[in-house]
Amino acid sequence: MVALTTALAVLLTGSLVYCVLIILATRRFLSTSAPAPGDAPAISILKPLCGHDEGLEENLRSFFEQDYPEFEVLFAVHREDDPAASLAERIMSEYAGRVKSRLVVTGESPIPNAKAFSLNRLVLEASHELLVMSDSDIRVGPGLLAHLAKELQEPGVGLITCPYRAVAGGSLWSRLEAIGMNTELLGGVLVARMLEGMKFALGCTVAVRRSVLNDMGGFGYLQEFLAEDFVIGQRAAQMGHNVLLSSFVIEHRIGSQGMKSNLGHRLRWARSTRRSRPAGYWGQIFTYPLSWALLLWACYAEAWPAVLLTLILRSGAAMATAYYVVRDPLFRKQWWLLPFQDVLGFLVWIGGFLGDTIVWRDRKCTVLRDGRLHVNS
């Protein structure tokens, strides 16, 4: 019991230090100066679609409403009868004459990563050097393209990844996940940025020069991985390009998933991260201070002051990211969900170690050691 209590105390101490690092990393990020005015080169927006998700129409419209002189919007679907296809065509017709746009029907993906397969096709169809790749569940303000264009002109920058505010749907599981993204996930991103610089990307929205993408092998290479978003940032950094975490916050509309589908996609994400960033995944052991504090208290009743200290520091770190960085209204109103999400996130993290099999787009796959996907027969 003494050995267990000592181990829990060490883990808790490291986790509390990590909370302090989040607060410091947040202050450093918020001190980033705004990009200087510059040119406005033409941009191609690439949007792979699959199905009619909650809020899809408003998400897509936000990319047509950009305050930017020249850009095009390219959509991809696998089948003509995809519900997203008719919606995309209707929106394109409404903006015809103002925004260049077109829809590409790719056919069924022969590989598990259907999103990367669609992006590979869209890159070939794109007309411009600057590419902005964005998921269908992303909603943005009208200044996104202008902001990214300025940041891409900073010396050495080859790729930009955008921080996002997760916006929950109506379900409890959706709200828990949103709070986790806006606190735990974002905190990890900011700490990594502070300690070693950005050496990865967040897949919701990425801006990249076509020349940089071609140098890394394009999506012909990236589509073999489950976490192609992480790999594109990793490859860009390995090639000597600066990967920039933008100061422009976008919205990630995560929908209203029930328990089964929500936990399923969380587990898929966890197992993908464990294979893509094994050291980083082990490092997440220090991102669950409340779980360690509760376990320590269960083993040693006199440790209750540690639980109180943990609640204070964890709340401070969560406030730093959710309130000051992404301005999350959900966290302001339902901050009391944070302890429940922290414990659930801890259990999902443990689940990430228990196997390499995932189900994605109704395909049972194995995540290999290098992060590539293998379709199980």
Coordinates of C-alpha atoms in Angstrom, one line a residue:
M1 CA 0.0 0.0 0.0
V2 CA 2.9 2.4 0.8
A3 CA 4.3 1.8 -2.7
L4 CA 1.0 2.4 -4.4
T5 CA 0.3 5.6 -2.4
T6 CA 3.8 6.8 -3.3
A7 CA 3.3 6.1 -7.0
L8 CA -0.1 7.9 -7.0
A9 CA 1.5 10.9 -5.2
V10 CA 4.2 11.1 -7.8
L11 CA 1.6 10.9 -10.6
L12 CA -0.5 13.5 -9.0
T13 CA 2.4 15.9 -8.5
G14 CA 3.4 15.6 -12.1
S15 CA -0.2 16.2 -13.1
L16 CA -0.4 19.4 -11.0
V17 CA 2.8 20.7 -12.6
Y18 CA 1.2 20.0 -15.9
C19 CA -1.8 22.2 -14.9
V20 CA 0.6 25.0 -14.2
L21 CA 2.2 24.4 -17.6
I22 CA -1.2 24.8 -19.3
I23 CA -1.7 28.1 -17.7
L24 CA 1.7 29.3 -18.8
A25 CA 1.3 27.9 -22.3
T26 CA -2.1 29.7 -22.6
R27 CA -0.5 33.0 -21.6
R28 CA 2.2 32.5 -24.2
F29 CA -0.3 31.7 -26.9
L30 CA -2.5 34.7 -26.1
S31 CA 0.5 37.0 -26.3
T32 CA 1.0 36.1 -30.0
S33 CA 0.9 39.2 -32.1
A34 CA -1.7 39.5 -34.9
P35 CA -0.4 38.8 -38.5
A36 CA 0.8 41.8 -40.4
P37 CA -1.1 42.9 -43.5
G38 CA 0.0 41.3 -46.7
D39 CA -1.0 40.0 -50.1
A40 CA -4.2 38.0 -50.7
P41 CA -3.2 35.1 -53.0
A42 CA -6.0 33.0 -54.4
I43 CA -7.0 30.0 -52.2
S44 CA -8.7 26.7 -52.9
I45 CA -11.0 25.4 -50.1
L46 CA -11.2 21.6 -50.1
K47 CA -14.2 20.0 -48.3
P48 CA -14.7 16.2 -48.2
L49 CA -18.3 15.3 -47.5
C50 CA -20.1 12.2 -46.3
G51 CA -23.7 12.3 -45.3
H52 CA -25.9 15.1 -43.9
D53 CA -24.6 15.9 -40.5
E54 CA -26.3 18.2 -38.0
G55 CA -25.8 21.8 -38.9
L56 CA -24.1 20.9 -42.3
E57 CA -25.8 23.7 -44.3
E58 CA -24.7 26.4 -41.9
N59 CA -21.2 25.0 -41.8
L60 CA -20.8 25.0 -45.6
R61 CA -22.3 28.4 -46.0
S62 CA -19.8 29.9 -43.7
F63 CA -17.0 29.1 -46.2
F64 CA -18.9 30.8 -49.0
E65 CA -19.3 34.0 -46.9
Q66 CA -15.5 34.7 -46.7
D67 CA -14.4 38.3 -46.9
Y68 CA -11.7 37.5 -49.4
P69 CA -11.1 38.6 -53.0
E70 CA -10.4 35.3 -54.8
F71 CA -11.2 31.7 -53.6
E72 CA -12.9 28.6 -54.8
V73 CA -14.7 25.9 -52.9
L74 CA -14.4 22.2 -53.9
F75 CA -16.6 19.5 -52.5
A76 CA -16.1 15.7 -52.8
V77 CA -18.6 12.9 -52.2
H78 CA -18.2 9.2 -52.9
R79 CA -21.6 8.7 -54.5
E80 CA -24.0 11.0 -56.4
D81 CA -26.9 10.0 -54.1
D82 CA -25.0 11.1 -51.0
P83 CA -27.4 13.4 -49.1
A84 CA -24.6 16.0 -48.8
A85 CA -24.4 16.2 -52.6
S86 CA -27.8 17.8 -53.2
L87 CA -27.2 20.3 -50.4
A88 CA -23.8 21.2 -51.8
E89 CA -25.3 21.7 -55.3
R90 CA -28.0 23.9 -53.9
I91 CA -25.6 26.1 -52.0
M92 CA -23.2 26.3 -55.0
S93 CA -26.1 27.5 -57.3
E94 CA -27.1 30.2 -54.8
Y95 CA -23.5 31.6 -54.8
A96 CA -22.9 31.1 -58.5
G97 CA -21.3 34.2 -60.0
R98 CA -19.9 35.2 -56.7
V99 CA -17.9 32.1 -55.6
K100 CA -16.3 29.6 -57.9
S101 CA -17.2 26.1 -56.8
R102 CA -17.7 22.5 -58.0
L103 CA -18.6 19.1 -56.8
V104 CA -16.4 16.0 -57.4
V105 CA -17.8 12.5 -57.3
T106 CA -14.9 10.3 -56.4
G107 CA -16.4 6.9 -56.3
E108 CA -16.2 4.6 -53.3
S109 CA -12.9 4.8 -51.5
P110 CA -10.7 1.7 -52.0
I111 CA -8.9 2.5 -48.7
P112 CA -10.1 2.8 -45.1
N113 CA -9.3 6.5 -44.8
A114 CA -12.1 7.7 -47.1
K115 CA -11.5 11.4 -46.1
A116 CA -7.9 11.3 -47.2
F117 CA -8.9 9.5 -50.5
S118 CA -11.3 12.4 -51.2
L119 CA -8.7 15.0 -50.3
N120 CA -6.3 13.4 -52.7
R121 CA -8.8 13.9 -55.5
L122 CA -9.6 17.4 -54.5
V123 CA -5.9 18.5 -54.5
L124 CA -5.7 17.3 -58.1
E125 CA -8.8 19.4 -59.0
A126 CA -7.7 22.6 -57.1
S127 CA -6.6 25.6 -59.1
H128 CA -4.5 27.5 -56.6
E129 CA -1.2 27.1 -54.7
L130 CA -2.7 27.8 -51.3
L131 CA -5.0 25.0 -50.0
V132 CA -7.3 25.1 -47.0
M133 CA -8.6 21.7 -46.1
S134 CA -11.5 21.6 -43.7
D135 CA -13.9 19.0 -42.4
S136 CA -17.6 19.1 -43.0
D137 CA -18.4 19.8 -39.3
I138 CA -16.4 23.0 -39.2
R139 CA -18.0 26.5 -39.1
V140 CA -15.9 29.6 -39.5
G141 CA -16.1 33.4 -39.4
P142 CA -15.8 35.5 -42.5
G143 CA -12.2 36.5 -41.8
L144 CA -10.7 33.0 -41.8
L145 CA -9.1 33.1 -45.3
A146 CA -7.7 36.6 -44.9
H147 CA -6.2 35.6 -41.5
L148 CA -4.6 32.4 -42.8
A149 CA -3.2 34.2 -45.9
K150 CA -1.4 36.7 -43.7
E151 CA 0.0 34.0 -41.4
L152 CA 1.2 31.9 -44.4
Q153 CA 3.4 34.8 -45.5
E154 CA 5.4 34.7 -42.3
P155 CA 9.0 33.5 -43.1
G156 CA 9.4 29.8 -43.1
V157 CA 5.7 28.9 -42.5
G158 CA 4.7 26.0 -44.6
L159 CA 1.6 24.8 -42.8
I160 CA -1.0 26.2 -40.5
T161 CA -3.4 24.4 -38.2
C162 CA -6.3 26.0 -36.5
P163 CA -7.4 25.7 -32.9
Y164 CA -11.0 25.0 -32.5
R165 CA -13.9 25.5 -30.1
A166 CA -15.9 22.3 -29.8
V167 CA -19.6 23.1 -29.9
A168 CA -21.8 20.4 -28.4
G169 CA -25.1 19.1 -29.6
G170 CA -28.0 18.3 -27.3
S171 CA -26.8 15.1 -25.8
L172 CA -24.9 14.8 -22.5
W173 CA -22.1 12.7 -24.1
S174 CA -21.7 15.5 -26.7
R175 CA -21.4 18.1 -23.9
L176 CA -18.8 16.0 -22.0
E177 CA -16.7 15.6 -25.1
A178 CA -16.9 19.3 -26.0
I179 CA -15.7 20.2 -22.5
G180 CA -12.8 17.7 -22.8
M181 CA -11.8 19.1 -26.2
N182 CA -11.8 22.7 -25.0
T183 CA -9.8 21.9 -21.8
E184 CA -7.8 18.7 -21.9
L185 CA -7.1 18.5 -25.6
L186 CA -6.5 22.1 -26.2
G187 CA -4.3 22.3 -23.1
G188 CA -2.1 19.5 -24.5
V189 CA -1.8 21.3 -27.8
L190 CA -0.7 24.5 -26.1
V191 CA 1.8 22.8 -23.8
A192 CA 3.3 20.9 -26.8
R193 CA 3.6 24.2 -28.7
M194 CA 5.4 25.9 -25.7
L195 CA 7.8 23.0 -25.0
E196 CA 8.8 21.8 -28.5
G197 CA 7.0 23.9 -31.1
M198 CA 4.2 22.7 -33.3
K199 CA 5.3 19.3 -34.9
F200 CA 1.8 18.1 -35.7
A201 CA -1.5 19.4 -37.1
L202 CA -5.1 19.4 -36.0
G203 CA -7.2 18.0 -38.8
C204 CA -10.3 20.1 -38.5
T205 CA -8.8 22.9 -40.7
V206 CA -5.3 23.0 -42.2
A207 CA -3.8 25.5 -44.6
V208 CA -0.8 24.4 -46.6
R209 CA 1.1 25.4 -49.7
R210 CA 0.7 22.9 -52.5
S211 CA 4.5 22.7 -53.0
V212 CA 4.9 21.7 -49.4
L213 CA 2.2 19.0 -49.7
N214 CA 3.8 17.7 -52.9
D215 CA 7.2 17.5 -51.3
M216 CA 5.9 15.2 -48.5
G217 CA 4.3 12.9 -51.1
G218 CA 0.8 14.3 -51.1
F219 CA -2.2 12.4 -50.0
G220 CA -1.0 9.4 -52.0
Y221 CA 1.3 9.0 -49.0
L222 CA -0.9 10.5 -46.3
Q223 CA -4.0 8.5 -47.1
E224 CA -2.4 5.3 -45.7
F225 CA -2.6 6.7 -42.2
L226 CA -5.7 6.9 -39.9
A227 CA -4.5 10.2 -38.3
E228 CA -3.5 11.8 -41.6
D229 CA -4.0 15.2 -40.0
F230 CA -1.3 14.6 -37.4
V231 CA 1.1 13.1 -40.0
I232 CA 0.8 16.0 -42.4
G233 CA 2.0 18.4 -39.6
Q234 CA 4.7 16.0 -38.5
R235 CA 6.0 15.5 -42.0
A236 CA 6.0 19.3 -42.7
A237 CA 8.1 19.9 -39.5
Q238 CA 10.5 17.0 -40.3
M239 CA 11.1 18.7 -43.7
G240 CA 12.1 21.9 -42.0
H241 CA 8.9 23.9 -42.5
N242 CA 7.4 25.9 -39.6
V243 CA 4.0 24.6 -38.5
L244 CA 2.0 27.4 -37.0
L245 CA -0.9 27.2 -34.6
S246 CA -3.1 29.9 -36.0
S247 CA -4.6 32.6 -33.7
F248 CA -7.9 32.3 -35.6
V249 CA -10.3 30.1 -33.6
I250 CA -12.8 28.0 -35.6
E251 CA -15.9 26.1 -34.5
H252 CA -16.0 22.3 -34.5
R253 CA -19.7 21.2 -34.4
I254 CA -19.5 17.7 -32.9
G255 CA -23.2 16.9 -33.1
S256 CA -25.4 15.0 -30.7
Q257 CA -24.0 11.5 -30.5
G258 CA -25.4 8.9 -28.0
M259 CA -23.2 7.0 -25.6
K260 CA -22.3 4.1 -27.9
S261 CA -21.2 6.1 -30.9
N262 CA -19.5 8.8 -28.8
L263 CA -17.4 6.3 -26.9
G264 CA -16.7 4.4 -30.1
H265 CA -15.2 7.4 -31.9
R266 CA -13.3 8.5 -28.7
L267 CA -11.7 5.0 -28.5
R268 CA -10.8 5.1 -32.2
W269 CA -9.2 8.5 -31.7
A270 CA -7.3 7.2 -28.6
R271 CA -5.9 4.2 -30.4
S272 CA -4.9 6.3 -33.4
T273 CA -3.1 8.7 -31.1
R274 CA -1.3 5.9 -29.3
R275 CA 0.1 4.6 -32.7
S276 CA 0.8 8.0 -34.2
R277 CA 2.5 9.5 -31.1
P278 CA 3.3 6.7 -28.7
A279 CA 5.5 8.8 -26.4
G280 CA 3.0 11.6 -26.4
Y281 CA 0.2 9.1 -25.6
W282 CA 2.1 7.8 -22.6
G283 CA 2.8 11.4 -21.6
Q284 CA -1.0 11.9 -21.2
I285 CA -0.6 10.0 -17.9
F286 CA -0.1 13.5 -16.4
T287 CA -3.2 15.0 -18.0
Y288 CA -5.7 13.4 -15.5
P289 CA -4.9 15.0 -12.2
L290 CA -8.4 14.6 -10.7
S291 CA -8.4 10.8 -11.3
W292 CA -5.0 10.5 -9.6
A293 CA -6.2 12.7 -6.7
L294 CA -9.3 10.6 -6.2
L295 CA -7.3 7.3 -6.3
L296 CA -4.8 8.7 -3.8
W297 CA -7.7 9.8 -1.5
A298 CA -9.2 6.3 -1.7
C299 CA -5.9 4.8 -0.6
Y300 CA -5.0 7.4 2.0
A301 CA -7.9 9.3 3.6
E302 CA -5.7 12.0 4.9
A303 CA -4.9 13.1 1.3
W304 CA -8.1 15.1 1.0
P305 CA -6.3 18.4 0.9
A306 CA -4.6 17.2 -2.3
V307 CA -8.1 16.7 -3.9
L308 CA -8.9 20.3 -3.0
L309 CA -5.7 21.6 -4.5
T310 CA -6.2 19.5 -7.6
L311 CA -9.7 21.0 -8.1
I312 CA -8.3 24.5 -7.9
L313 CA -5.4 23.9 -10.3
R314 CA -7.4 21.8 -12.7
S315 CA -10.2 24.4 -12.8
G316 CA -7.6 27.2 -13.4
A317 CA -6.1 25.3 -16.3
A318 CA -9.5 24.6 -17.8
M319 CA -10.6 28.2 -17.4
A320 CA -7.4 29.3 -19.2
T321 CA -8.2 27.3 -22.3
A322 CA -12.0 27.1 -22.4
Y323 CA -12.6 30.7 -21.4
Y324 CA -9.7 32.8 -22.5
V325 CA -8.6 31.0 -25.7
V326 CA -11.8 29.6 -27.3
R327 CA -14.5 31.5 -25.4
D328 CA -16.6 28.4 -24.8
P329 CA -20.1 29.4 -23.5
L330 CA -20.8 25.8 -22.5
F331 CA -18.0 25.7 -20.0
R332 CA -19.2 29.0 -18.5
K333 CA -22.6 27.5 -17.9
Q334 CA -21.9 23.8 -17.2
W335 CA -18.4 23.9 -15.7
W336 CA -19.5 21.3 -13.1
L337 CA -19.4 18.7 -15.9
L338 CA -15.6 19.0 -15.9
P339 CA -14.9 16.3 -13.1
F340 CA -17.1 13.8 -14.9
Q341 CA -15.4 14.4 -18.2
D342 CA -12.0 14.1 -16.6
V343 CA -12.8 10.7 -15.2
L344 CA -14.4 9.5 -18.4
G345 CA -11.4 10.8 -20.4
F346 CA -9.1 8.8 -18.1
L347 CA -11.0 5.6 -18.7
V348 CA -10.9 6.2 -22.5
W349 CA -7.2 6.7 -22.3
I350 CA -6.8 3.4 -20.6
G351 CA -9.0 1.8 -23.2
G352 CA -6.6 3.1 -25.9
F353 CA -4.0 0.6 -24.6
L354 CA -6.4 -2.3 -24.8
G355 CA -6.2 -3.4 -28.4
D356 CA -5.5 -2.0 -31.9
T357 CA -8.8 -2.8 -33.5
I358 CA -11.3 0.0 -34.5
V359 CA -14.5 0.3 -36.6
W360 CA -14.5 3.2 -39.0
R361 CA -17.1 3.8 -41.7
D362 CA -18.5 0.3 -41.0
R363 CA -15.0 -1.3 -41.7
K364 CA -13.2 -3.3 -39.1
C365 CA -9.5 -2.2 -39.2
T366 CA -6.3 -2.7 -37.3
V367 CA -4.1 0.3 -36.5
L368 CA -0.5 -0.8 -37.2
R369 CA 2.5 0.3 -35.2
D370 CA 3.4 3.1 -37.6
G371 CA -0.2 4.5 -37.6
R372 CA -1.2 3.0 -40.9
L373 CA -4.5 1.2 -41.3
H374 CA -5.0 -2.5 -42.2
V375 CA -8.5 -3.6 -43.3
N376 CA -9.4 -6.9 -41.6
S377 CA -10.9 -9.5 -43.9

